[in-house]
Amino acid sequence: MELLYTYETLKLEFPMSEIDKADFVILGIPFDGTTSYKPGTRFGPTLIRQATLNLESYILDYGVDLAEVKIADVGDLAIVAGNSLETIKRAVKTVEEIKKINPNAMPVVLGGEHSMTFAPVKALKPKSYVVFDAHLDLRESYEENPWNHACVARRISELGIKVAEFGIRSGTKEEVEYARENGIPWVHARDYSINNFKEIVKKLPEPIYISIDVDVFDLSMVPSTGTPEAGGLGFWEVIEALEWLVEHKRVIGFDIMEVAGMELGDVTALTAAKLLFYMIGMLFR
């Protein structure tokens, strides 16, 4: 089933469902228009999908076989190269179309630069936005573009959605002041713990949208990402937090963003693919 702005691309190895029968619907947004350091996020969705070929569909931790989960993959969004706002508009319409076809399906977005997260959030209208990221992304504008990847959390907060950020280790003085003035809690990577995660997230209204910018992780796991930062979180630290969130809060969508790279088997894509499998597994369980 082809949507208004999508085209078919590489798909996961196990059997796929149709949108109207699926519990999860994957959409790639291969956009690279405002990347400010290392390009390549346009290849992120394809690299993640290809990396899943290296993984077993059975999740040992949960006793869930993803081959038995109803997953649809609608391919990638036909982006407008260099035009983040028009691409966001297309992505909003596409996510809305998915929800119209199947209101019970959970959209899963693969990226692609982080600016595109605004689209599923705008379409799904969560009450809260929980993001794992190395950067605050609270700039009013960056490189004269308010739709730059460095502005996405600010644009989301302006929708009236509660924002909470974890794994942060980069930001400007102005961003820190904006967070304080607008009641946006954030946790520095060196201060991160599961307990301070729980303390913040348990107070957030539901439903919640989850975003993972892969630069939140230690650089050894994500060497190919748009704006890499040293000093990140470990894989199991993030998984533990996500498991708690999924168990205690209602989640209506998630994304994995900022995967870049130029070749198949990229370490960053392998990390993202493992994260994708774990997130679907824990949500299905």
PDB file of C-alpha atoms in Angstrom, residues 61-62 192 217 221 233-241 243 274 278:
ATOM      1  CA  ASP A  61      15.430 -10.561  26.918  1.00  0.00           C
ATOM      2  CA  TYR A  62      11.701 -10.451  26.164  1.00  0.00           C
ATOM      3  CA  TYR A 192      22.649  10.559  34.228  1.00  0.00           C
ATOM      4  CA  PHE A 217      25.554   7.041  22.816  1.00  0.00           C
ATOM      5  CA  MET A 221      28.960   2.795  19.116  1.00  0.00           C
ATOM      6  CA  LEU A 233      25.668   6.948  27.433  1.00  0.00           C
ATOM      7  CA  GLY A 234      25.934   3.164  27.211  1.00  0.00           C
ATOM      8  CA  PHE A 235      23.510   1.046  25.207  1.00  0.00           C
ATOM      9  CA  TRP A 236      22.064  -0.774  28.223  1.00  0.00           C
ATOM     10  CA  GLU A 237      21.623   2.471  30.172  1.00  0.00           C
ATOM     11  CA  VAL A 238      19.290   3.735  27.455  1.00  0.00           C
ATOM     12  CA  ILE A 239      17.509   0.372  27.127  1.00  0.00           C
ATOM     13  CA  GLU A 240      16.858   0.242  30.881  1.00  0.00           C
ATOM     14  CA  ALA A 241      15.286   3.698  30.801  1.00  0.00           C
ATOM     15  CA  GLU A 243      11.941  -0.372  29.404  1.00  0.00           C
ATOM     16  CA  LYS A 274      19.666  -3.316  17.595  1.00  0.00           C
ATOM     17  CA  TYR A 278      14.639  -3.815  21.269  1.00  0.00           C
TER      18      TYR A 278
END
